[in-house]
Short mmCIF file of C-alpha atoms in Angstrom, two decimals:
data_model
loop_
_atom_site.label_atom_id
_atom_site.label_comp_id
_atom_site.label_asym_id
_atom_site.label_seq_id
_atom_site.Cartn_x
_atom_site.Cartn_y
_atom_site.Cartn_z
CA MET K 1 -23.10 -54.17 81.93
CA PRO K 2 -25.00 -53.38 85.15
CA PRO K 3 -23.42 -54.28 88.46
CA PRO K 4 -24.25 -57.87 89.57
CA ALA K 5 -26.62 -56.62 92.27
CA CYS K 6 -28.87 -55.30 89.50
CA LEU K 7 -29.14 -58.59 87.62
CA CYS K 8 -31.85 -61.11 88.38
CA PRO K 9 -31.11 -64.56 86.95
CA LEU K 10 -34.36 -66.27 86.04
CA ALA K 11 -33.84 -69.05 88.59
CA ALA K 12 -33.69 -66.41 91.35
CA CYS K 13 -36.93 -64.84 90.12
CA GLN K 14 -39.16 -67.91 90.36
CA PRO K 15 -41.67 -67.32 91.80
CA LEU K 16 -41.49 -63.58 91.23
CA PRO K 17 -41.23 -61.97 94.67
CA ARG K 18 -42.74 -58.56 95.40
CA ALA K 19 -39.42 -57.42 96.80
CA ARG K 20 -37.98 -57.66 93.28
CA ALA K 21 -40.66 -55.49 91.68
CA PRO K 22 -38.92 -53.04 89.34
CA ARG K 23 -38.96 -49.35 90.23
CA LEU K 24 -39.58 -46.43 87.87
CA ALA K 25 -35.84 -46.01 87.26
CA ALA K 26 -35.46 -49.71 86.40
CA ALA K 27 -34.78 -51.06 82.93
CA VAL K 28 -35.99 -54.63 82.47
CA ILE K 29 -34.65 -56.65 79.55
CA LEU K 30 -35.92 -60.20 78.98
CA VAL K 31 -33.57 -62.54 77.12
CA ALA K 32 -34.65 -66.03 78.20
CA HIS K 33 -35.32 -67.21 74.59
CA ASP K 34 -38.23 -69.32 75.84
CA ALA K 35 -41.85 -68.19 76.06
CA LYS K 36 -42.55 -70.41 79.07
CA PHE K 37 -40.13 -68.19 81.02
CA ASP K 38 -40.59 -64.87 79.22
CA VAL K 39 -44.39 -64.61 79.36
CA PRO K 40 -44.84 -64.89 83.18
CA VAL K 41 -41.97 -62.46 83.78
CA LEU K 42 -43.29 -60.09 81.11
CA ARG K 43 -46.74 -60.06 82.75
CA HIS K 44 -45.09 -59.24 86.07
CA VAL K 45 -42.99 -56.37 84.75
CA LEU K 46 -45.78 -54.91 82.58
CA ALA K 47 -47.75 -54.42 85.80
CA SER K 48 -44.76 -52.71 87.43
CA PRO K 49 -43.66 -49.07 87.19
CA ALA K 50 -40.44 -50.02 85.34
CA GLY K 51 -39.31 -47.13 83.17
CA TYR K 52 -38.14 -49.37 80.29
CA ILE K 53 -39.08 -52.91 79.29
CA GLY K 54 -37.25 -54.64 76.45
CA MET K 55 -37.56 -58.17 75.14
CA LEU K 56 -35.72 -60.28 72.62
CA GLY K 57 -38.24 -61.24 69.95
CA SER K 58 -38.49 -63.88 67.27
CA ARG K 59 -39.77 -63.42 63.74
CA GLN K 60 -40.41 -67.15 63.65
CA ARG K 61 -42.76 -66.95 66.67
CA GLY K 62 -44.21 -63.61 65.60
CA TRP K 63 -43.24 -61.70 68.74
#
């Protein structure tokens, strides 16, 4: 598990501040289980230089 300073609880990321933009060495893993939270955060991190982006998907939702 990463040190607590590396974790960004969703409540702390709304709205997504520029200061929290992931760096190239960052690994971003989305596990909110709710598209209304995942999609805005995913858009943000896809535009970032994060080196790894992972997301919990759902066969039921098709993503």
